[in-house]
Short mmCIF file of C-alpha atoms in Angstrom, two decimals:
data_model
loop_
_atom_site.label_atom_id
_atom_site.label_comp_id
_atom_site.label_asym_id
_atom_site.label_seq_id
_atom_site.Cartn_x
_atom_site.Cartn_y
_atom_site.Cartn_z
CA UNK J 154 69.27 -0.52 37.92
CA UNK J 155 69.93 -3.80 40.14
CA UNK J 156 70.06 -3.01 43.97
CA UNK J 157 73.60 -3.96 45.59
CA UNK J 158 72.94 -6.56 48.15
CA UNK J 159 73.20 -7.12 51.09
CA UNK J 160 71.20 -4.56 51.79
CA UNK J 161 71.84 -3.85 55.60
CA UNK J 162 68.74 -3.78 57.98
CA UNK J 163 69.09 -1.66 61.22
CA UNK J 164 66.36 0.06 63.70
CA UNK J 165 65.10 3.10 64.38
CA UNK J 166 63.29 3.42 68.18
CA UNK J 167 59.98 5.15 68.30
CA UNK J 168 58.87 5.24 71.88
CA UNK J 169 59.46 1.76 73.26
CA UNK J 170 59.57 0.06 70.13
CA UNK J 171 62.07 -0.77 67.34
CA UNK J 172 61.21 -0.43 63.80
CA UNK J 173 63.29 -1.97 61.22
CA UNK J 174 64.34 -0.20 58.22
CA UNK J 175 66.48 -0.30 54.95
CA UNK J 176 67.78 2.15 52.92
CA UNK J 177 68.21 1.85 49.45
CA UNK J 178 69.86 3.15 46.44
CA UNK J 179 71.34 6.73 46.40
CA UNK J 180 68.95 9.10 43.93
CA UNK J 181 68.83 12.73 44.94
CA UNK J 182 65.76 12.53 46.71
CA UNK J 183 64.56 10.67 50.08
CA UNK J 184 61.29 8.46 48.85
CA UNK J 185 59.90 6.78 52.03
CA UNK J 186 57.87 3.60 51.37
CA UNK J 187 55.08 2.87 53.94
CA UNK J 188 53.87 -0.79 53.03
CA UNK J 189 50.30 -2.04 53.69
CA UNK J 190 48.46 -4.69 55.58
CA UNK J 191 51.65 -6.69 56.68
CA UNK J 192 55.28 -6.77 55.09
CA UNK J 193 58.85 -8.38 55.58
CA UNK J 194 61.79 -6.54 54.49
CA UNK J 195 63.59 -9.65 53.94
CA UNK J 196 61.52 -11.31 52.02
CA UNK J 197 60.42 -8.87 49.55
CA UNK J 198 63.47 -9.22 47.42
CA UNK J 199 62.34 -12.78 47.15
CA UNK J 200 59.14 -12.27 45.16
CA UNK J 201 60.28 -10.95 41.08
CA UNK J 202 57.26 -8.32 41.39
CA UNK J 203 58.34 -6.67 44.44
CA UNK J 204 61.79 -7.08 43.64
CA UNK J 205 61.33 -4.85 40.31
CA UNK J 206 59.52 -2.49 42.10
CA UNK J 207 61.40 -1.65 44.57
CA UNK J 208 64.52 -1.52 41.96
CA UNK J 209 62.63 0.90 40.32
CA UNK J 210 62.27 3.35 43.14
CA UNK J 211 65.56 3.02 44.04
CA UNK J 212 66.89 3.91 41.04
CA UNK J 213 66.13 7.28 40.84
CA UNK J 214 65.87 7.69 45.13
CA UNK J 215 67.56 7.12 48.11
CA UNK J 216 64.59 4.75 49.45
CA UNK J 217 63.38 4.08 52.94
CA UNK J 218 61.75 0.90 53.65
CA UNK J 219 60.52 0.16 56.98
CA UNK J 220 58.02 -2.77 58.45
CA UNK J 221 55.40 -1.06 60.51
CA UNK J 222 54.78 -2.12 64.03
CA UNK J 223 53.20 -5.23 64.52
CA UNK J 224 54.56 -7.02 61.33
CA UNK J 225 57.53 -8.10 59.80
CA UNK J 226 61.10 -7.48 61.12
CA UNK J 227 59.48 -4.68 63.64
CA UNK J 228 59.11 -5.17 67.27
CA UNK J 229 55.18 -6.62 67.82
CA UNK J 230 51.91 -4.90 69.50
CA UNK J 231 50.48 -5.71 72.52
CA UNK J 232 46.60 -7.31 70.82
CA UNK J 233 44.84 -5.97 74.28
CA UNK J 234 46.48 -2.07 73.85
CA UNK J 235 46.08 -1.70 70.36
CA UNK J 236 48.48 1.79 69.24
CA UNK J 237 46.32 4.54 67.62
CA UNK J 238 46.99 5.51 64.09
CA UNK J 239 48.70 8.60 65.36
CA UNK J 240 51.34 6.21 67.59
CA UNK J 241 51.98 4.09 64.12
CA UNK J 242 52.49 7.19 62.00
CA UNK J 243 55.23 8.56 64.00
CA UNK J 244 56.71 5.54 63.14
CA UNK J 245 57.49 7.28 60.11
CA UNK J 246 58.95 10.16 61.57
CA UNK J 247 61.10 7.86 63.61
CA UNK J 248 62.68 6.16 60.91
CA UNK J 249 63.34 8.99 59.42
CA UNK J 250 65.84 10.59 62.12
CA UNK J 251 66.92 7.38 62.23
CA UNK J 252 67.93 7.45 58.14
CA UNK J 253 69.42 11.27 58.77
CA UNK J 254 66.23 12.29 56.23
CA UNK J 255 65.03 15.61 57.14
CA UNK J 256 62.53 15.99 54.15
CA UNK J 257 61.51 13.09 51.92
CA UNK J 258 58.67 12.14 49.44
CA UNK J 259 56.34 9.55 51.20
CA UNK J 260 54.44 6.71 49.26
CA UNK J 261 51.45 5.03 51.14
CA UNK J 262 50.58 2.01 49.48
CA UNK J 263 47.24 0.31 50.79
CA UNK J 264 46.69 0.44 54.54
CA UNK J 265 50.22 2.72 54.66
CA UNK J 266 48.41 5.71 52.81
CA UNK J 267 46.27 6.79 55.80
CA UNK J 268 49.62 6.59 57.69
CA UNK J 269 51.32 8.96 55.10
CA UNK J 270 47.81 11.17 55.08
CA UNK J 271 48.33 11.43 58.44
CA UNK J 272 52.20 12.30 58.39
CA UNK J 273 52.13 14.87 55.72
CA UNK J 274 49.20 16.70 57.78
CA UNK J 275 51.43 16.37 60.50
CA UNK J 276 54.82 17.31 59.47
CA UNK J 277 54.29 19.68 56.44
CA UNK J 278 58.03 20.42 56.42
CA UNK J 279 59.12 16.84 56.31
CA UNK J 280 56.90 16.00 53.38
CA UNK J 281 58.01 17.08 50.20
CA UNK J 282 54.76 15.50 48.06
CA UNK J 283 52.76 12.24 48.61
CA UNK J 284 52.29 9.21 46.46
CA UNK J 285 49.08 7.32 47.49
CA UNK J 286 48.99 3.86 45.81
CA UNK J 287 45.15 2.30 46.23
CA UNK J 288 44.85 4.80 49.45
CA UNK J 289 41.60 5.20 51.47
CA UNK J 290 40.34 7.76 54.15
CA UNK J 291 37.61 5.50 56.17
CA UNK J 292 38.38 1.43 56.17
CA UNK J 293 34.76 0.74 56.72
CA UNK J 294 33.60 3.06 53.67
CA UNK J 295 36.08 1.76 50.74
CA UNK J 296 37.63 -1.66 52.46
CA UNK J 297 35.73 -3.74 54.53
CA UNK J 298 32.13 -3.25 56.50
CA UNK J 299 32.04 -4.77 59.96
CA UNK J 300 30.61 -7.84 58.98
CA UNK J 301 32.94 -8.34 56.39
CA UNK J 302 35.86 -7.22 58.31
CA UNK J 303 34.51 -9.81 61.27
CA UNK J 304 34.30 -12.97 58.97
CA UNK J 305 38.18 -11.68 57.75
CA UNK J 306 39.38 -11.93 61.07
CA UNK J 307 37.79 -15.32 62.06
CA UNK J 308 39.45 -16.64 58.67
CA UNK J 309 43.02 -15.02 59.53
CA UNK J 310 42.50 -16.90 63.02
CA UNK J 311 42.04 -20.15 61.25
CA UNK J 312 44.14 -20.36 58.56
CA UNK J 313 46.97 -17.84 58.55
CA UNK J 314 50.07 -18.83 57.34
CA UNK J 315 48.01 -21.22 54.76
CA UNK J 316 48.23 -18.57 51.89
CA UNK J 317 44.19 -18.52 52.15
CA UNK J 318 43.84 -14.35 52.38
CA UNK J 319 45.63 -14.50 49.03
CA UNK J 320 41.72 -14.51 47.07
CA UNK J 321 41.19 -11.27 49.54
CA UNK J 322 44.33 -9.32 47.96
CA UNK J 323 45.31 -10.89 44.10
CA UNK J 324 42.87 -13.30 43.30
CA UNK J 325 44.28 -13.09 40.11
CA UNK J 326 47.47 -14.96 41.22
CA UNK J 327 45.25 -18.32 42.96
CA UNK J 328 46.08 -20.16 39.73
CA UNK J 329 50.46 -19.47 39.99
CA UNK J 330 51.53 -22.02 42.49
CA UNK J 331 54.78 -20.31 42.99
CA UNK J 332 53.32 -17.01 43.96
CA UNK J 333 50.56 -18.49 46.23
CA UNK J 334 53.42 -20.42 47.73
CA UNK J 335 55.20 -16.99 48.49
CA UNK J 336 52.66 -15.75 49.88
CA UNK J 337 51.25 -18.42 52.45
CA UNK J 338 55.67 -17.59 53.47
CA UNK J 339 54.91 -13.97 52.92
CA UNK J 340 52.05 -14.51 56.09
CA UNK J 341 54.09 -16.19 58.01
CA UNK J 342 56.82 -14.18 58.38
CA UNK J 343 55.09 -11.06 58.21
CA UNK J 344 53.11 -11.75 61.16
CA UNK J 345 51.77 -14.53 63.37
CA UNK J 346 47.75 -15.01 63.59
CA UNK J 347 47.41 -13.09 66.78
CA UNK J 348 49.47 -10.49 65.28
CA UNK J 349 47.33 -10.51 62.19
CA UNK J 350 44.10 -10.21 63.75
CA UNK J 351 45.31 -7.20 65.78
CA UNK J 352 46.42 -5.51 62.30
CA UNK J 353 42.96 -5.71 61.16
CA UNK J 354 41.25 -4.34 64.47
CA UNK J 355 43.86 -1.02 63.98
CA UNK J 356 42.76 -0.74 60.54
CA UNK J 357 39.06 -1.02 61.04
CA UNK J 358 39.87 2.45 63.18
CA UNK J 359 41.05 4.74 60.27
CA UNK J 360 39.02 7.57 59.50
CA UNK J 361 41.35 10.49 58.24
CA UNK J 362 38.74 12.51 56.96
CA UNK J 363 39.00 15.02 58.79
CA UNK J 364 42.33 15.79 58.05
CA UNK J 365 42.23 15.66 54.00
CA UNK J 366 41.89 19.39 53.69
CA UNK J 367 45.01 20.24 55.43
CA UNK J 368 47.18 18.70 53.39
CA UNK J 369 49.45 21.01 51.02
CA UNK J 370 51.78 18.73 49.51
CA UNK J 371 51.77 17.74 45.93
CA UNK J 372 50.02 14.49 45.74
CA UNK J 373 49.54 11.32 43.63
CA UNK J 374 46.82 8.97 43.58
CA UNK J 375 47.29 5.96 41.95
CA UNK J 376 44.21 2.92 42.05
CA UNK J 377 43.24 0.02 39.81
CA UNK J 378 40.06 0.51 38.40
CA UNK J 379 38.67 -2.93 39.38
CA UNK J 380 40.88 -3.03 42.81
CA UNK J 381 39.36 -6.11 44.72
CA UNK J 382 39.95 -5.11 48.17
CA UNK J 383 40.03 -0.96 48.39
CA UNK J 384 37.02 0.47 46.01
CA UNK J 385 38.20 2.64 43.79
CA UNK J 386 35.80 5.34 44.47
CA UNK J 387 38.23 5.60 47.84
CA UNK J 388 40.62 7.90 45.45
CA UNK J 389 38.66 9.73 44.10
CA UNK J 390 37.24 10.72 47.06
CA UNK J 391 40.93 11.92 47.93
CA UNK J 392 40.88 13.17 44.68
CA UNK J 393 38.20 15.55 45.65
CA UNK J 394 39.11 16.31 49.09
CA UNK J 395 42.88 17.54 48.67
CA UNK J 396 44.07 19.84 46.99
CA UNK J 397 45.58 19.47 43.62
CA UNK J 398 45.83 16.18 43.54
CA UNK J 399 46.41 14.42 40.45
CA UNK J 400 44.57 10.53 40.07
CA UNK J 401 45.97 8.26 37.66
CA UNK J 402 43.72 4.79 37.55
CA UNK J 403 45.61 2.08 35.54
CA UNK J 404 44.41 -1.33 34.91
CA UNK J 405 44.04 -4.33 37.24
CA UNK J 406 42.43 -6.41 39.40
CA UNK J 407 45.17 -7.30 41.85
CA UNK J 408 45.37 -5.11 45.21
CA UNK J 409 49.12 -5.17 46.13
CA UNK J 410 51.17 -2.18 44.44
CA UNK J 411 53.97 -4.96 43.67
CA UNK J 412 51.61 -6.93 41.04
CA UNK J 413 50.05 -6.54 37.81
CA UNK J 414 52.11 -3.75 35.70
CA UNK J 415 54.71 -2.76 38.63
CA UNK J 416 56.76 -1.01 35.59
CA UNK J 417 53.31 1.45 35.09
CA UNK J 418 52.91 1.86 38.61
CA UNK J 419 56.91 2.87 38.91
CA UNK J 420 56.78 4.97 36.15
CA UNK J 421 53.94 7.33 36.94
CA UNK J 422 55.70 7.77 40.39
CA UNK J 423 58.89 8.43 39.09
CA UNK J 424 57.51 10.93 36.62
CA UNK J 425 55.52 12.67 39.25
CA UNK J 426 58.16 12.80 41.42
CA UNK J 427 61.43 13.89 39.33
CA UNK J 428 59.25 15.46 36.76
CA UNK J 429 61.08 13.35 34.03
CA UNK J 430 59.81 10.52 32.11
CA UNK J 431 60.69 7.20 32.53
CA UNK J 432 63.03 5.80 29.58
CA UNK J 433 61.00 4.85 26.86
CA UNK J 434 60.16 1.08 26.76
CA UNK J 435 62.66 0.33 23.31
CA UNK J 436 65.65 2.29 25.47
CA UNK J 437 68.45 -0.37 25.05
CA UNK J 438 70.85 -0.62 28.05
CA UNK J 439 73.65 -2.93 28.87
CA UNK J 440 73.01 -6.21 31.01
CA UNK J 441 74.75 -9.18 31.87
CA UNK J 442 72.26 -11.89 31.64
CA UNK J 443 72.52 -15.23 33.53
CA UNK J 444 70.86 -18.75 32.17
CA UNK J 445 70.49 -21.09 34.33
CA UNK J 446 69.54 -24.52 33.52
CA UNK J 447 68.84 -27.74 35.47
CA UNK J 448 67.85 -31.58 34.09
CA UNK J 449 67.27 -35.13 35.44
CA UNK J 450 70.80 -36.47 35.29
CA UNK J 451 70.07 -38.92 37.78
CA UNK J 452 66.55 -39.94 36.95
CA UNK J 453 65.13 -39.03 39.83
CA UNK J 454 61.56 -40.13 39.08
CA UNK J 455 58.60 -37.53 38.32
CA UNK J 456 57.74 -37.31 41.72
CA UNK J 457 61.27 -36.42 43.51
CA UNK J 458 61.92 -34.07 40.43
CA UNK J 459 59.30 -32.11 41.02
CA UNK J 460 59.70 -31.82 44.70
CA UNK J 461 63.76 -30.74 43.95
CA UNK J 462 62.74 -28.93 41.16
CA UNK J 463 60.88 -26.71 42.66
CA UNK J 464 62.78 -26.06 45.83
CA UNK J 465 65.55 -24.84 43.14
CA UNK J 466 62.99 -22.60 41.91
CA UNK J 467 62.38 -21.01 45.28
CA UNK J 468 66.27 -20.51 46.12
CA UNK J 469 66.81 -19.39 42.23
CA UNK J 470 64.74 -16.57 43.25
CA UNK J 471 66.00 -15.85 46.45
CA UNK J 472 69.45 -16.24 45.53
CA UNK J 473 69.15 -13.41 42.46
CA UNK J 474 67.82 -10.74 44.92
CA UNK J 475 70.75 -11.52 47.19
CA UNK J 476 73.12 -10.61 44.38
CA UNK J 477 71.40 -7.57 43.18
CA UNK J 478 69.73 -9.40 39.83
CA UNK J 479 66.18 -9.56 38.84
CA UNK J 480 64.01 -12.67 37.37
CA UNK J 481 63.85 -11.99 34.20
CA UNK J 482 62.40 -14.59 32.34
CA UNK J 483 61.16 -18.17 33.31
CA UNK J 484 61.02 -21.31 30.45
CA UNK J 485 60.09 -24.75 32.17
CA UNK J 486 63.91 -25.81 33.60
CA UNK J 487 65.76 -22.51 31.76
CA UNK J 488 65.45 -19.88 34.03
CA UNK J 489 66.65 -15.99 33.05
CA UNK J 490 68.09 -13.61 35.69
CA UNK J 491 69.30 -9.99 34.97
CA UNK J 492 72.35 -8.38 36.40
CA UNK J 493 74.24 -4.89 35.95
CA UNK J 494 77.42 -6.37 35.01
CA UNK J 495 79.25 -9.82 35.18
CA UNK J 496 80.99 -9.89 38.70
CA UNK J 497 77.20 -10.02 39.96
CA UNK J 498 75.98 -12.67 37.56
CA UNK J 499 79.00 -15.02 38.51
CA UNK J 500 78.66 -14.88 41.87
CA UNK J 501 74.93 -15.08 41.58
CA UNK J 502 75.84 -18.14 39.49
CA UNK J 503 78.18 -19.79 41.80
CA UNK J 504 75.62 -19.88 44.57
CA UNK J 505 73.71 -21.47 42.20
CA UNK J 506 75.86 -24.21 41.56
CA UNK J 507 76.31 -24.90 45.15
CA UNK J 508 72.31 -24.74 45.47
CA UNK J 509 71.97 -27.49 43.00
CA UNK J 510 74.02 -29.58 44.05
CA UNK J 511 72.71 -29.33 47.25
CA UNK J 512 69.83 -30.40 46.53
CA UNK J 513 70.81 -32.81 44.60
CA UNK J 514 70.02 -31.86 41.01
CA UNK J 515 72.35 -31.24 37.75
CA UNK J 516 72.65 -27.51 36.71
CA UNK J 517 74.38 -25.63 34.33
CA UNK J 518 74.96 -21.53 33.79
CA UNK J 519 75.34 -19.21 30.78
CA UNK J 520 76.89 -15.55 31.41
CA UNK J 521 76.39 -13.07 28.48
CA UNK J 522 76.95 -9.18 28.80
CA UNK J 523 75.41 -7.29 25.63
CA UNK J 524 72.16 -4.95 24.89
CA UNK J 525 68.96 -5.78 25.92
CA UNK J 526 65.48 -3.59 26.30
CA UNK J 527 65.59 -1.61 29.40
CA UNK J 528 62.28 -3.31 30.08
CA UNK J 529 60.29 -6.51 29.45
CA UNK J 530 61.78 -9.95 29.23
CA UNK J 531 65.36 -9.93 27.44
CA UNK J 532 65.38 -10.85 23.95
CA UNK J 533 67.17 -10.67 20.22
CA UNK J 534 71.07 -11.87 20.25
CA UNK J 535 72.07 -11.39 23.55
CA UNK J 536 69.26 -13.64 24.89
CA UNK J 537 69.82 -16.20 22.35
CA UNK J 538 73.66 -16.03 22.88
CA UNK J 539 73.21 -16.40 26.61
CA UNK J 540 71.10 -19.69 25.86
CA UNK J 541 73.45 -21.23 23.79
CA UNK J 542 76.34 -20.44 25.95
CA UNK J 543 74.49 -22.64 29.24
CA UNK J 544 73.45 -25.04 26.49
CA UNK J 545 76.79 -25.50 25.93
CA UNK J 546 78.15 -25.44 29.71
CA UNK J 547 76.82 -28.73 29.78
CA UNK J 548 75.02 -29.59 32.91
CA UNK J 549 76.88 -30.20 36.34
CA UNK J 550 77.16 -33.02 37.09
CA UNK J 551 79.28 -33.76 33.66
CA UNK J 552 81.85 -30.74 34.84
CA UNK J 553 84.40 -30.14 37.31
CA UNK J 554 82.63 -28.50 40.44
CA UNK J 555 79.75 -27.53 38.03
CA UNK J 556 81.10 -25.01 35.52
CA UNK J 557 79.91 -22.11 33.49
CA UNK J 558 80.72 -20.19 30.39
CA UNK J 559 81.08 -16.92 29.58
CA UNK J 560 81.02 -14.47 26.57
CA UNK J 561 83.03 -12.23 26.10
CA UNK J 562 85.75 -13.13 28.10
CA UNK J 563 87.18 -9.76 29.06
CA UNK J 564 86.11 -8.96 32.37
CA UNK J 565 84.16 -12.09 33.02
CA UNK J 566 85.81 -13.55 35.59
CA UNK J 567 88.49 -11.97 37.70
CA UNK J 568 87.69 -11.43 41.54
CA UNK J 569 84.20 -12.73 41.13
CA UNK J 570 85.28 -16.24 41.60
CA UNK J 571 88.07 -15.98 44.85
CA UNK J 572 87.23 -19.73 45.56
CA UNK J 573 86.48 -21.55 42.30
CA UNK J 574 87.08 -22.10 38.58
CA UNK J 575 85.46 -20.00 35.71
CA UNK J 576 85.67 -20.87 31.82
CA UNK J 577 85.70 -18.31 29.02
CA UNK J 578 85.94 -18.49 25.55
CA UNK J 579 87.58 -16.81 22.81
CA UNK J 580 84.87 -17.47 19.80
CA UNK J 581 81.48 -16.26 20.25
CA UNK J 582 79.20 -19.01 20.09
CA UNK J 583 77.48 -18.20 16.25
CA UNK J 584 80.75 -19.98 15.31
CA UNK J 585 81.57 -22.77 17.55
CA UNK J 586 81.85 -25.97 15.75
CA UNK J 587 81.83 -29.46 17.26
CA UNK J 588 85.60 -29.38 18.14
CA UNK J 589 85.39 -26.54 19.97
CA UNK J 590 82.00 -27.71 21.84
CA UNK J 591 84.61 -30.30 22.45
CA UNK J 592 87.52 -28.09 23.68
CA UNK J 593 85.48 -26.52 26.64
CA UNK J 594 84.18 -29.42 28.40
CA UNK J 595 88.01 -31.07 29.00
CA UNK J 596 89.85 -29.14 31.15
CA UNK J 597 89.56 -26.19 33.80
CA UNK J 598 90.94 -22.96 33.10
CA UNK J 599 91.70 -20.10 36.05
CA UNK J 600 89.57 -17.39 36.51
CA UNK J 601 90.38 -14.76 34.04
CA UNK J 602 91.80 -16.90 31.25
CA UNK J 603 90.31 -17.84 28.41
CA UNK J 604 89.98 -21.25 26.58
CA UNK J 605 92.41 -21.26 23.24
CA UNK J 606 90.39 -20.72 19.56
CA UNK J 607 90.73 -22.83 17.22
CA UNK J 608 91.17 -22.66 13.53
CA UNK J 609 88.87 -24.35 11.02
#
């Protein structure tokens, strides 16, 4: 299920500070995410991984996402009064009242699951059960010793905002450019250096020990086996010291709960949590997808194409969380987005037009509604009649105001386009000939029409 965007950001006041939070999607049940070291509500829906996940939750929840104090969107802490653990976890509780959630399942991920240990030992009647994604109990134990966590903080000094902490969470990701590039953004925004530093220091204080027995809520544990920054022994510790809980360890290197197998990760959650399985992975649903594809018109050189290209790259992605899509797929210059029905995909598509040619590059999109896997990258006909649709939009810079096609035509176009021009077509594309390749590169045709077939 795609999220609607925009999704609206507000704040909830807990003492004298203001937390921001979202709320997303509109399942039966209130699932509260607490994030880990540092987080940025905006930006999340920028990265594919996090993206998916946080579709996923919200597909069968009404999810609360909030940046903790100190980081993101949130109001920051003073680095010379750091807040006890207590202060930050009725942070929860104050977005909460501020989301009109009286009872909610709450999902620590990382450095949020002492927070949520904490809450639900706290506020038994708030917590309905507790999902613990690579969770700890004492940050010197399972995370970092003080030497460690001292040579951390000199680096995060240094060279925040650089990307470098990256080897510290997903050193499995060093080699994808794109990602590492997200993430020297994902520091930046998240917090400055100062700000960072002072995360670490509150961290290094968590020891919830003490408090493990106490807890009566159903709970989850989920932890890679080979998690490089939280040991996994830290769960099963928490699997031995509450009671009932279940662990699940799943594969993985990567620390943050948004890489590696996010669809794994989602669906033990949403199993534990609605006591239903997750659709099975051949479940065909219906999709619109959306190819988008760019080229060298101009002949820019190697070196200026690559420096366009890749800022295209960046604002495809941002630009398909904005409308609600996900990244679906990724082929050199053909790039695959995911929608729940046309109206999104066009619009998602216009802004892509108006992205290229900002920057100064030829582009052309492919709209295709039909049934794809509910999981996994889109394949079989409706992937390859998406393809040949933008293969046959031509590219840009050849078209009035940079067009694209769409199959079928019912539907397609409509209110989607209020400012600008969208071409259909009759024939599905496993029987175009040359004339009609022909026919739909002359002429505009207004939204909602489609171009006339042609007999052979």
């Amino acid at each position: 299920m795609a999220v609607p965007r925009p999704i609206a950001t507000r704040y909830a006041r807990s003492g004298d500070v203001r937390i921001a939070y979202q709320v997303v999607g509109q399942g039966p049940l209130d699932l509260v995410f607490v994030p880990g070291f540092i987080s940025n509500l905006d930006l999340h829906w920028e990265d594919e991984g996090y993206s998916r996940l946080l579709s996923r939750l919200s597909a069968f929840s009404r999810l609360i996402l909030f940046d903790k104090r100190g980081t993101g969107l949130s109001d920051r802490v003073d680095a010379h009064a750091l807040p006890s653990l207590e202060t930050r976890m009725d942070d929860v509780r104050a977005v909460m009242d501020a989301a009109g959630s009286s009872r909610a399942a709450i999902l620590g991920a990382s450095e949020g699951a002492p927070m949520a240990i904490l809450f639900a030992a706290t506020y038994p009647e708030r917590t309905r059960s507790l999902v613990l994604y690579a969770g700890y109990a004492h940050f010197h134990k399972w995370v970092m010793d003080p030497v460690r966590l001292q040579a951390f903080i000199e680096a995060t000094e240094t060279s925040w905002g650089t990307g470098a902490t990256l080897q510290n969470f997903a050193p499995g990701r060093l080699d994808d450019a794109r990602f590492a590039a997200w993430w020297a953004r994902f520091e930046r925004l998240s917090a400055s250096p100062t700000a960072a530093a002072a995360l670490a220091r509150m961290n290094a204080e968590i020891d919830v020990r003490g408090v493990l027995a106490s807890i009566r809520a159903p709970t989850l544990l989920i932890h890679r086996r080979n998690d490089a920054r939280v040991d996994p022994d830290a769960s099963r510790y928490l699997a031995r010291k509450i009671s009932g809980a279940r662990l699940a360890e799943v594969s993985g290197r990567d620390h943050p709960i948004w890489t590696g197998d996010v669809n794994r990760v989602a669906d033990l959650i949403e199993e534990f949590l609605t006591g239903t399985h997750a659709p099975a992975d051949t479940e065909r649903v219906l999709a619109a997808l959306l190819v988008t594809r760019i080229s060298d018109t101009a002949r820019l050189g190697d070196r200026m194409w690559s420096e366009r290209s890749q800022r295209f790259h960046e604002t495809w992605r941002l630009l398909v969380g904005r409308h609600g899509g996900r990244i679906a797929d990724q082929h050199g210059e053909v790039m695959i987005s995911r929608f729940d029905g046309p109206a999104r995909a066009i619009r998602c598509a216009a802004a892509l037009r108006e992205a290229a040619q900002g920057v100064g590059i030829a582009s052309a999109q492919g709209v295709h509604v039909g049934e794809v896997e509910a999981r996994g990258p889109p394949s079989g006909l409706t992937m390859r009649v998406a393809l040949q649709i933008a293969e046959r939009a031509g590219p840009a810079a050849s078209l009035p105001r940079g067009w694209w096609l769409t199959w079928p035509p019912a539907q397609a176009c409509g209110s989607a386009m209020p400012d600008g021009w969208c071409s259909t077509i009759s024939t599905p594309p496993w029987r175009w000939s040359k004339r009609h390749r022909n026919s739909i590169s002359n002429r505009p045709v207004k939204a909602g029409r489609s171009l006339p077939s042609r007999r052979h």
